mmCIF file of C-alpha atoms in Angstrom:
data_model
loop_
_atom_site.group_PDB
_atom_site.id
_atom_site.type_symbol
_atom_site.label_atom_id
_atom_site.label_comp_id
_atom_site.label_asym_id
_atom_site.label_seq_id
_atom_site.Cartn_x
_atom_site.Cartn_y
_atom_site.Cartn_z
ATOM 1 C CA MET A 25 -4.494 6.689 105.687
ATOM 2 C CA LYS A 26 -6.794 3.899 104.553
ATOM 3 C CA GLU A 27 -9.750 5.584 106.273
ATOM 4 C CA ARG A 28 -8.918 8.912 104.632
ATOM 5 C CA LEU A 29 -8.808 7.296 101.179
ATOM 6 C CA GLN A 30 -12.136 5.580 101.831
ATOM 7 C CA SER A 31 -13.595 8.907 102.930
ATOM 8 C CA ILE A 32 -12.342 10.585 99.739
ATOM 9 C CA LYS A 33 -13.868 7.803 97.615
ATOM 10 C CA GLU A 34 -17.266 8.040 99.328
ATOM 11 C CA GLU A 35 -17.252 11.829 99.043
ATOM 12 C CA ALA A 36 -16.433 11.575 95.334
ATOM 13 C CA LEU A 37 -19.285 9.072 94.758
ATOM 14 C CA ARG A 38 -21.768 11.382 96.457
ATOM 15 C CA ALA A 39 -20.562 14.301 94.307
ATOM 16 C CA ILE A 40 -20.887 12.197 91.144
ATOM 17 C CA GLU A 41 -24.420 11.090 92.061
ATOM 18 C CA GLY A 42 -25.392 14.705 92.662
ATOM 19 C CA ALA A 43 -24.088 15.895 89.299
ATOM 20 C CA ASP A 44 -26.832 16.557 86.747
ATOM 21 C CA MET A 45 -24.762 17.818 83.803
ATOM 22 C CA PRO A 46 -21.360 17.025 82.209
ATOM 23 C CA GLU A 47 -19.844 20.267 83.508
ATOM 24 C CA LYS A 48 -20.427 19.218 87.108
ATOM 25 C CA LEU A 49 -18.826 15.843 86.460
ATOM 26 C CA ASN A 50 -15.778 17.685 85.215
ATOM 27 C CA ASP A 51 -15.740 19.738 88.425
ATOM 28 C CA VAL A 52 -15.694 16.471 90.429
ATOM 29 C CA ARG A 53 -12.774 15.183 88.335
ATOM 30 C CA VAL A 54 -10.780 18.354 89.011
ATOM 31 C CA LYS A 55 -11.604 18.351 92.743
ATOM 32 C CA PHE A 56 -10.517 14.787 93.407
ATOM 33 C CA LEU A 57 -8.139 13.837 90.581
ATOM 34 C CA GLY A 58 -6.643 17.181 89.478
ATOM 35 C CA LYS A 59 -3.174 18.567 90.214
ATOM 36 C CA LYS A 60 -4.472 20.206 93.363
ATOM 37 C CA GLY A 61 -7.068 17.520 94.087
ATOM 38 C CA GLU A 62 -7.634 15.355 97.147
ATOM 39 C CA LEU A 63 -5.687 12.328 95.894
ATOM 40 C CA THR A 64 -2.747 14.461 94.813
ATOM 41 C CA ALA A 65 -2.606 15.899 98.350
ATOM 42 C CA VAL A 66 -2.449 12.363 99.733
ATOM 43 C CA LEU A 67 0.477 11.510 97.432
ATOM 44 C CA LYS A 68 2.308 14.642 98.543
ATOM 45 C CA GLY A 69 1.984 13.454 102.151
ATOM 46 C CA MET A 70 3.733 10.134 101.407
ATOM 47 C CA LYS A 71 6.934 11.535 102.946
ATOM 48 C CA ASP A 72 5.281 11.273 106.365
ATOM 49 C CA VAL A 73 4.461 7.572 105.846
ATOM 50 C CA ALA A 74 6.860 4.920 107.088
ATOM 51 C CA PRO A 75 9.041 3.550 104.253
ATOM 52 C CA ASP A 76 7.716 0.003 104.618
ATOM 53 C CA GLU A 77 4.087 1.279 104.414
ATOM 54 C CA ARG A 78 4.559 3.448 101.299
ATOM 55 C CA PRO A 79 3.978 0.645 98.706
ATOM 56 C CA LYS A 80 0.659 -0.300 100.328
ATOM 57 C CA VAL A 81 -0.460 3.309 100.588
ATOM 58 C CA GLY A 82 0.553 3.956 96.944
ATOM 59 C CA GLN A 83 -1.462 0.922 95.841
ATOM 60 C CA LEU A 84 -4.518 2.128 97.812
ATOM 61 C CA VAL A 85 -4.238 5.600 96.212
ATOM 62 C CA ASN A 86 -4.090 4.061 92.715
ATOM 63 C CA GLU A 87 -7.071 1.794 93.422
ATOM 64 C CA THR A 88 -9.070 4.738 94.739
ATOM 65 C CA ARG A 89 -8.138 6.825 91.639
ATOM 66 C CA ALA A 90 -9.121 3.985 89.290
ATOM 67 C CA ALA A 91 -12.461 3.482 91.079
ATOM 68 C CA ILE A 92 -13.327 7.204 90.898
ATOM 69 C CA GLU A 93 -12.281 7.384 87.203
ATOM 70 C CA ASN A 94 -14.412 4.346 86.284
ATOM 71 C CA ILE A 95 -17.473 5.744 88.020
ATOM 72 C CA LEU A 96 -16.917 9.147 86.431
ATOM 73 C CA GLU A 97 -16.698 7.569 82.944
ATOM 74 C CA GLU A 98 -19.811 5.431 83.441
ATOM 75 C CA SER A 99 -21.756 8.427 84.748
ATOM 76 C CA LYS A 100 -20.601 10.547 81.808
ATOM 77 C CA ILE A 101 -21.741 7.938 79.266
ATOM 78 C CA LYS A 102 -25.147 7.549 80.947
ATOM 79 C CA MET A 103 -25.603 11.309 81.204
ATOM 80 C CA GLU A 104 -24.696 11.916 77.521
ATOM 81 C CA ARG A 105 -27.047 9.120 76.422
ATOM 82 C CA ALA A 106 -29.905 10.607 78.456
ATOM 83 C CA ILE A 107 -29.234 14.093 77.057
ATOM 84 C CA ARG A 108 -29.155 12.755 73.480
ATOM 85 C CA GLU A 109 -32.415 10.845 73.937
ATOM 86 C CA GLU A 110 -34.121 13.904 75.346
ATOM 87 C CA LYS A 111 -32.840 16.006 72.467
ATOM 88 C CA MET A 112 -34.108 13.489 69.913
ATOM 89 C CA LYS A 113 -37.559 13.567 71.537
ATOM 90 C CA GLN A 114 -37.646 17.345 71.177
ATOM 91 C CA GLU A 115 -36.245 17.331 67.612
ATOM 92 C CA VAL A 116 -38.507 14.806 65.941
ATOM 93 C CA ILE A 117 -37.981 14.556 62.176
ATOM 94 C CA ASP A 118 -41.150 14.525 60.103
ATOM 95 C CA VAL A 119 -40.257 12.187 57.252
ATOM 96 C CA THR A 120 -43.416 13.202 55.377
ATOM 97 C CA LEU A 121 -42.101 16.745 54.813
ATOM 98 C CA PRO A 122 -40.684 17.424 51.317
ATOM 99 C CA SER A 123 -36.901 17.471 51.150
ATOM 100 C CA LYS A 124 -34.915 20.600 50.381
ATOM 101 C CA LYS A 125 -34.287 21.060 46.666
ATOM 102 C CA ASN A 126 -30.674 21.320 45.614
ATOM 103 C CA MET A 127 -30.669 24.373 43.341
ATOM 104 C CA VAL A 128 -28.135 23.488 40.647
ATOM 105 C CA GLY A 129 -27.257 26.107 38.047
ATOM 106 C CA HIS A 130 -26.949 25.452 34.335
ATOM 107 C CA ARG A 131 -25.625 27.025 31.160
ATOM 108 C CA HIS A 132 -27.017 30.298 29.829
ATOM 109 C CA PRO A 133 -28.984 30.086 26.528
ATOM 110 C CA ASN A 134 -26.164 32.010 24.823
ATOM 111 C CA THR A 135 -23.621 29.488 26.076
ATOM 112 C CA ILE A 136 -25.766 26.561 24.914
ATOM 113 C CA ALA A 137 -26.085 28.100 21.430
ATOM 114 C CA LEU A 138 -22.348 28.918 21.254
ATOM 115 C CA GLU A 139 -21.289 25.409 22.231
ATOM 116 C CA GLU A 140 -23.593 23.943 19.587
ATOM 117 C CA VAL A 141 -22.156 26.211 16.875
ATOM 118 C CA GLU A 142 -18.602 25.382 17.972
ATOM 119 C CA ARG A 143 -19.429 21.661 17.916
ATOM 120 C CA ILE A 144 -20.698 21.917 14.317
ATOM 121 C CA PHE A 145 -17.637 23.757 12.994
ATOM 122 C CA ILE A 146 -15.085 21.766 14.985
ATOM 123 C CA GLY A 147 -16.694 18.708 13.386
ATOM 124 C CA MET A 148 -15.868 20.247 9.989
ATOM 125 C CA GLY A 149 -12.215 20.754 10.927
ATOM 126 C CA TYR A 150 -12.301 24.370 12.141
ATOM 127 C CA GLU A 151 -10.436 25.720 15.163
ATOM 128 C CA VAL A 152 -11.828 28.225 17.691
ATOM 129 C CA VAL A 153 -9.739 31.418 18.029
ATOM 130 C CA GLU A 154 -10.276 34.356 20.395
ATOM 131 C CA GLY A 155 -8.951 37.914 20.391
ATOM 132 C CA PRO A 156 -8.978 41.142 22.449
ATOM 133 C CA ASP A 157 -12.214 43.070 23.096
ATOM 134 C CA VAL A 158 -10.293 46.366 22.998
ATOM 135 C CA GLU A 159 -8.792 46.559 19.517
ATOM 136 C CA TYR A 160 -6.645 48.781 17.323
ATOM 137 C CA ASP A 161 -8.429 50.762 14.618
ATOM 138 C CA LEU A 162 -5.895 49.167 12.239
ATOM 139 C CA TYR A 163 -7.329 45.674 12.768
ATOM 140 C CA ASN A 164 -10.952 46.635 13.374
ATOM 141 C CA PHE A 165 -11.211 48.746 10.207
ATOM 142 C CA GLU A 166 -8.111 49.372 8.063
ATOM 143 C CA LYS A 167 -7.113 45.743 7.451
ATOM 144 C CA LEU A 168 -10.754 44.902 6.705
ATOM 145 C CA ASN A 169 -10.901 47.351 3.786
ATOM 146 C CA ILE A 170 -12.681 50.064 5.800
ATOM 147 C CA PRO A 171 -10.555 53.218 5.328
ATOM 148 C CA ASP A 172 -10.947 56.639 6.943
ATOM 149 C CA GLY A 173 -14.207 58.327 6.039
ATOM 150 C CA HIS A 174 -16.166 55.090 5.752
ATOM 151 C CA PRO A 175 -19.632 55.273 7.429
ATOM 152 C CA ALA A 176 -18.790 52.253 9.598
ATOM 153 C CA LYS A 177 -16.182 54.388 11.355
ATOM 154 C CA ASP A 178 -18.751 57.002 12.388
ATOM 155 C CA GLU A 179 -18.700 57.563 16.156
ATOM 156 C CA GLN A 180 -22.454 56.946 16.221
ATOM 157 C CA ASP A 181 -21.676 53.257 15.538
ATOM 158 C CA THR A 182 -18.347 52.757 17.309
ATOM 159 C CA PHE A 183 -17.050 53.294 20.838
ATOM 160 C CA TYR A 184 -13.690 55.065 20.477
ATOM 161 C CA ILE A 185 -11.130 54.973 23.292
ATOM 162 C CA ASN A 186 -8.931 57.323 21.271
ATOM 163 C CA LYS A 187 -8.153 57.827 17.593
ATOM 164 C CA GLU A 188 -6.272 54.518 17.325
ATOM 165 C CA ILE A 189 -8.106 52.280 19.827
ATOM 166 C CA VAL A 190 -11.758 51.178 19.815
ATOM 167 C CA LEU A 191 -14.041 48.619 21.407
ATOM 168 C CA ARG A 192 -14.237 46.092 18.592
ATOM 169 C CA THR A 193 -17.427 46.279 16.529
ATOM 170 C CA GLN A 194 -17.009 42.743 15.170
ATOM 171 C CA THR A 195 -14.763 39.720 15.689
ATOM 172 C CA SER A 196 -13.263 40.104 12.182
ATOM 173 C CA PRO A 197 -10.069 41.631 13.679
ATOM 174 C CA VAL A 198 -9.264 38.148 14.980
ATOM 175 C CA GLN A 199 -9.343 36.918 11.368
ATOM 176 C CA ALA A 200 -6.930 39.671 10.305
ATOM 177 C CA ARG A 201 -4.556 38.782 13.148
ATOM 178 C CA VAL A 202 -4.587 35.092 12.179
ATOM 179 C CA MET A 203 -4.040 35.881 8.472
ATOM 180 C CA GLU A 204 -1.041 38.073 9.390
ATOM 181 C CA GLN A 205 0.662 35.074 10.987
ATOM 182 C CA GLY A 206 0.879 33.496 7.520
ATOM 183 C CA LYS A 207 0.155 29.956 8.678
ATOM 184 C CA LEU A 208 -1.892 28.622 5.764
ATOM 185 C CA PRO A 209 -4.361 27.079 5.165
ATOM 186 C CA ILE A 210 -6.776 28.649 7.672
ATOM 187 C CA ARG A 211 -10.051 27.189 8.932
ATOM 188 C CA MET A 212 -11.288 29.053 11.983
ATOM 189 C CA ILE A 213 -14.221 30.597 13.803
ATOM 190 C CA ALA A 214 -13.870 33.603 16.104
ATOM 191 C CA PRO A 215 -16.597 33.925 18.753
ATOM 192 C CA GLY A 216 -16.645 36.829 21.179
ATOM 193 C CA ARG A 217 -18.239 39.954 22.624
ATOM 194 C CA VAL A 218 -18.541 43.041 20.408
ATOM 195 C CA PHE A 219 -19.691 46.619 21.024
ATOM 196 C CA ARG A 220 -21.703 49.120 19.004
ATOM 197 C CA SER A 221 -23.351 52.399 19.890
ATOM 198 C CA ASP A 222 -26.926 51.109 19.596
ATOM 199 C CA GLU A 223 -30.012 51.903 21.625
ATOM 200 C CA VAL A 224 -31.326 48.999 23.697
ATOM 201 C CA ASP A 225 -34.502 47.447 22.293
ATOM 202 C CA ALA A 226 -35.936 44.006 21.498
ATOM 203 C CA THR A 227 -33.337 43.323 18.780
ATOM 204 C CA HIS A 228 -30.400 45.651 19.588
ATOM 205 C CA SER A 229 -27.883 46.093 22.394
ATOM 206 C CA PRO A 230 -24.646 48.092 22.777
ATOM 207 C CA SER A 231 -22.934 44.836 23.772
ATOM 208 C CA PHE A 232 -23.621 41.495 22.117
ATOM 209 C CA HIS A 233 -21.787 38.461 20.677
ATOM 210 C CA GLN A 234 -20.714 37.432 17.203
ATOM 211 C CA ILE A 235 -19.307 34.269 15.672
ATOM 212 C CA GLU A 236 -17.274 34.894 12.537
ATOM 213 C CA GLY A 237 -15.706 32.237 10.354
ATOM 214 C CA LEU A 238 -12.811 32.278 7.900
ATOM 215 C CA VAL A 239 -11.372 29.795 5.417
ATOM 216 C CA ILE A 240 -8.229 30.570 3.373
ATOM 217 C CA ASP A 241 -6.725 27.977 1.030
ATOM 218 C CA LYS A 242 -5.942 27.350 -2.610
ATOM 219 C CA ASN A 243 -8.880 27.024 -5.022
ATOM 220 C CA ILE A 244 -11.576 28.044 -2.516
ATOM 221 C CA SER A 245 -14.759 29.119 -4.314
ATOM 222 C CA PHE A 246 -18.210 30.436 -3.542
ATOM 223 C CA ALA A 247 -19.446 26.861 -3.943
ATOM 224 C CA ASP A 248 -17.378 25.891 -0.889
ATOM 225 C CA LEU A 249 -18.957 28.734 1.062
ATOM 226 C CA LYS A 250 -22.456 27.709 0.005
ATOM 227 C CA GLY A 251 -21.901 24.049 0.864
ATOM 228 C CA THR A 252 -20.398 24.915 4.278
ATOM 229 C CA LEU A 253 -23.289 27.147 5.292
ATOM 230 C CA GLU A 254 -25.877 24.624 4.074
ATOM 231 C CA VAL A 255 -24.324 21.964 6.313
ATOM 232 C CA PHE A 256 -24.235 24.441 9.210
ATOM 233 C CA ALA A 257 -27.923 25.376 8.762
ATOM 234 C CA LYS A 258 -29.064 21.753 8.576
ATOM 235 C CA GLU A 259 -27.066 20.808 11.685
ATOM 236 C CA LEU A 260 -28.365 23.793 13.651
ATOM 237 C CA PHE A 261 -32.016 24.003 12.572
ATOM 238 C CA GLY A 262 -32.792 20.502 11.272
ATOM 239 C CA PRO A 263 -32.111 18.290 8.209
ATOM 240 C CA ASP A 264 -34.998 19.723 6.169
ATOM 241 C CA THR A 265 -33.675 23.299 6.368
ATOM 242 C CA LYS A 266 -33.053 25.046 3.038
ATOM 243 C CA THR A 267 -30.838 28.089 2.441
ATOM 244 C CA LYS A 268 -31.185 31.102 0.176
ATOM 245 C CA PHE A 269 -28.366 33.494 -0.764
ATOM 246 C CA ARG A 270 -29.216 37.144 -1.541
ATOM 247 C CA PRO A 271 -26.662 39.583 -3.022
ATOM 248 C CA HIS A 272 -25.394 42.155 -0.528
ATOM 249 C CA HIS A 273 -22.387 44.397 0.125
ATOM 250 C CA PHE A 274 -19.684 44.126 2.778
ATOM 251 C CA PRO A 275 -16.395 46.070 2.478
ATOM 252 C CA PHE A 276 -14.232 43.059 3.316
ATOM 253 C CA THR A 277 -15.860 40.483 0.990
ATOM 254 C CA GLU A 278 -16.554 40.445 -2.758
ATOM 255 C CA PRO A 279 -18.933 39.041 -3.860
ATOM 256 C CA SER A 280 -21.043 39.249 -0.693
ATOM 257 C CA ALA A 281 -24.379 37.766 0.311
ATOM 258 C CA GLU A 282 -26.893 37.484 3.105
ATOM 259 C CA VAL A 283 -28.207 34.033 3.932
ATOM 260 C CA ASP A 284 -31.799 33.083 4.766
ATOM 261 C CA VAL A 285 -33.058 29.720 6.013
ATOM 262 C CA THR A 286 -36.527 28.252 5.729
ATOM 263 C CA CYS A 287 -38.613 28.990 8.800
ATOM 264 C CA PHE A 288 -38.302 26.015 11.129
ATOM 265 C CA LYS A 289 -41.601 26.966 12.758
ATOM 266 C CA CYS A 290 -43.794 26.654 9.646
ATOM 267 C CA GLN A 291 -41.336 24.841 7.322
ATOM 268 C CA GLY A 292 -41.493 27.694 4.830
ATOM 269 C CA LYS A 293 -45.276 28.038 4.589
ATOM 270 C CA GLY A 294 -45.399 31.468 6.238
ATOM 271 C CA CYS A 295 -46.237 32.329 9.848
ATOM 272 C CA ARG A 296 -45.973 35.082 12.465
ATOM 273 C CA PHE A 297 -42.447 33.983 13.337
ATOM 274 C CA CYS A 298 -41.117 34.577 9.787
ATOM 275 C CA LYS A 299 -43.560 37.432 9.107
ATOM 276 C CA GLY A 300 -45.321 35.401 6.447
ATOM 277 C CA SER A 301 -42.313 35.104 4.141
ATOM 278 C CA GLY A 302 -41.322 31.517 4.979
ATOM 279 C CA TRP A 303 -37.661 32.634 5.318
ATOM 280 C CA ILE A 304 -35.516 33.924 8.186
ATOM 281 C CA GLU A 305 -32.260 35.854 7.753
ATOM 282 C CA ILE A 306 -29.422 34.388 9.834
ATOM 283 C CA LEU A 307 -26.027 35.684 8.649
ATOM 284 C CA GLY A 308 -23.843 37.571 6.168
ATOM 285 C CA CYS A 309 -21.003 36.102 4.133
ATOM 286 C CA GLY A 310 -18.845 36.396 1.038
ATOM 287 C CA MET A 311 -15.494 35.724 -0.608
ATOM 288 C CA VAL A 312 -12.594 37.491 1.137
ATOM 289 C CA HIS A 313 -11.726 40.689 -0.753
ATOM 290 C CA PRO A 314 -8.346 40.399 -2.564
ATOM 291 C CA HIS A 315 -7.231 43.711 -1.010
ATOM 292 C CA VAL A 316 -7.843 42.284 2.489
ATOM 293 C CA LEU A 317 -5.639 39.312 1.619
ATOM 294 C CA GLU A 318 -2.918 41.641 0.348
ATOM 295 C CA MET A 319 -2.966 43.816 3.502
ATOM 296 C CA CYS A 320 -2.558 40.673 5.626
ATOM 297 C CA GLY A 321 0.408 39.423 3.592
ATOM 298 C CA ILE A 322 -1.384 36.715 1.549
ATOM 299 C CA ASP A 323 -1.015 36.471 -2.234
ATOM 300 C CA PRO A 324 -4.571 36.759 -3.709
ATOM 301 C CA ASP A 325 -3.372 35.156 -6.970
ATOM 302 C CA GLU A 326 -2.456 31.964 -5.115
ATOM 303 C CA TYR A 327 -4.972 31.882 -2.253
ATOM 304 C CA THR A 328 -8.673 32.623 -1.988
ATOM 305 C CA GLY A 329 -11.099 32.288 0.876
ATOM 306 C CA PHE A 330 -14.512 32.984 2.299
ATOM 307 C CA ALA A 331 -15.786 34.552 5.510
ATOM 308 C CA PHE A 332 -19.106 34.694 7.312
ATOM 309 C CA GLY A 333 -20.528 36.233 10.470
ATOM 310 C CA VAL A 334 -23.562 35.471 12.593
ATOM 311 C CA GLY A 335 -24.908 37.027 15.789
ATOM 312 C CA LEU A 336 -24.905 34.560 18.665
ATOM 313 C CA GLU A 337 -27.949 36.188 20.267
ATOM 314 C CA ARG A 338 -29.801 35.912 16.950
ATOM 315 C CA ILE A 339 -29.204 32.173 16.879
ATOM 316 C CA ALA A 340 -30.384 31.833 20.488
ATOM 317 C CA LEU A 341 -33.493 33.951 19.784
ATOM 318 C CA LEU A 342 -34.394 31.897 16.713
ATOM 319 C CA LYS A 343 -33.559 28.479 18.127
ATOM 320 C CA TYR A 344 -35.508 28.986 21.355
ATOM 321 C CA GLU A 345 -38.237 31.223 19.852
ATOM 322 C CA ILE A 346 -37.459 34.179 22.114
ATOM 323 C CA ASP A 347 -38.971 37.435 20.875
ATOM 324 C CA ASP A 348 -36.971 39.949 22.963
ATOM 325 C CA MET A 349 -33.169 40.053 23.165
ATOM 326 C CA ARG A 350 -33.311 41.853 26.521
ATOM 327 C CA LEU A 351 -34.582 38.677 28.199
ATOM 328 C CA LEU A 352 -31.136 37.125 27.716
ATOM 329 C CA TYR A 353 -29.511 39.754 29.964
ATOM 330 C CA GLU A 354 -32.103 40.463 32.651
ATOM 331 C CA ASN A 355 -31.007 37.437 34.757
ATOM 332 C CA ASP A 356 -34.604 36.567 35.579
ATOM 333 C CA ILE A 357 -34.433 33.065 37.056
ATOM 334 C CA ARG A 358 -37.981 32.346 35.866
ATOM 335 C CA PHE A 359 -36.797 32.819 32.287
ATOM 336 C CA LEU A 360 -33.364 31.188 32.537
ATOM 337 C CA LYS A 361 -34.494 27.981 34.260
ATOM 338 C CA GLN A 362 -36.527 27.083 31.150
ATOM 339 C CA PHE A 363 -33.257 26.128 29.481
#
């Protein structure tokens, strides 16, 4: 039995020395140490060994197993080290090559402009309120003092789902919804996407964004509106910015005005950017019409307020001196990465 175990050990060593890859080492392990291997066969034949010899034979089998396992493990480690070294020689890293750039995205110009506007008004105590893109005609027109037959309700300007439902043409419906709740006073801005049946060109799009503001409280006057928008303009375009109010007409405000700011490119001297006038129009505004207050359940004899609206894209175009609105939506990485 001792000679047989020695023979098995020597045969295993020769097989290990002849192995040139880890798979062959595994074959050797299975052949000699597996469930149907050589050493297992020896253990199964222990019944033929005299009882007093079995402990010695068992010890010899265990010693032989341990010797084969140790040699197998050493050979495996050496083989893996040699394979790794050869692989490293073939896969040399050139540390002089430039590293891969991690392409990290960033905010869209519209998002940057919106967050700046929100920061300014939140700093003045306003809250940001959102509403549905698909709106009832009641809120989009009727409660804003735009009755049936008004030009603003013409299908050339508005996308109608049916007679009572439209894609909102402004974010003013959010103001009407907030006023209806009756929680006064109100200081809010309503940013969001709006839709109008416009042809696509450098300054128009059938889908764009607006930011509309509303303040309702006791003793609110046009002076409050003027002071608010002057602070907004200075924060957005610089401390030297001046504002100019021009009379205008909006159905939901009375009196109404359009607001210009001094050109931040030429400081009011006149240039190509402001078309030589020194002024740039940025928004419309006015005092909330008493009839609008009444339709939303607010007593116009006790409360007054003002509202204003500005196009988000217009702010982005002016602030970043972009001359074509379509650039904001073309998703050209060469354009967007400038911001």
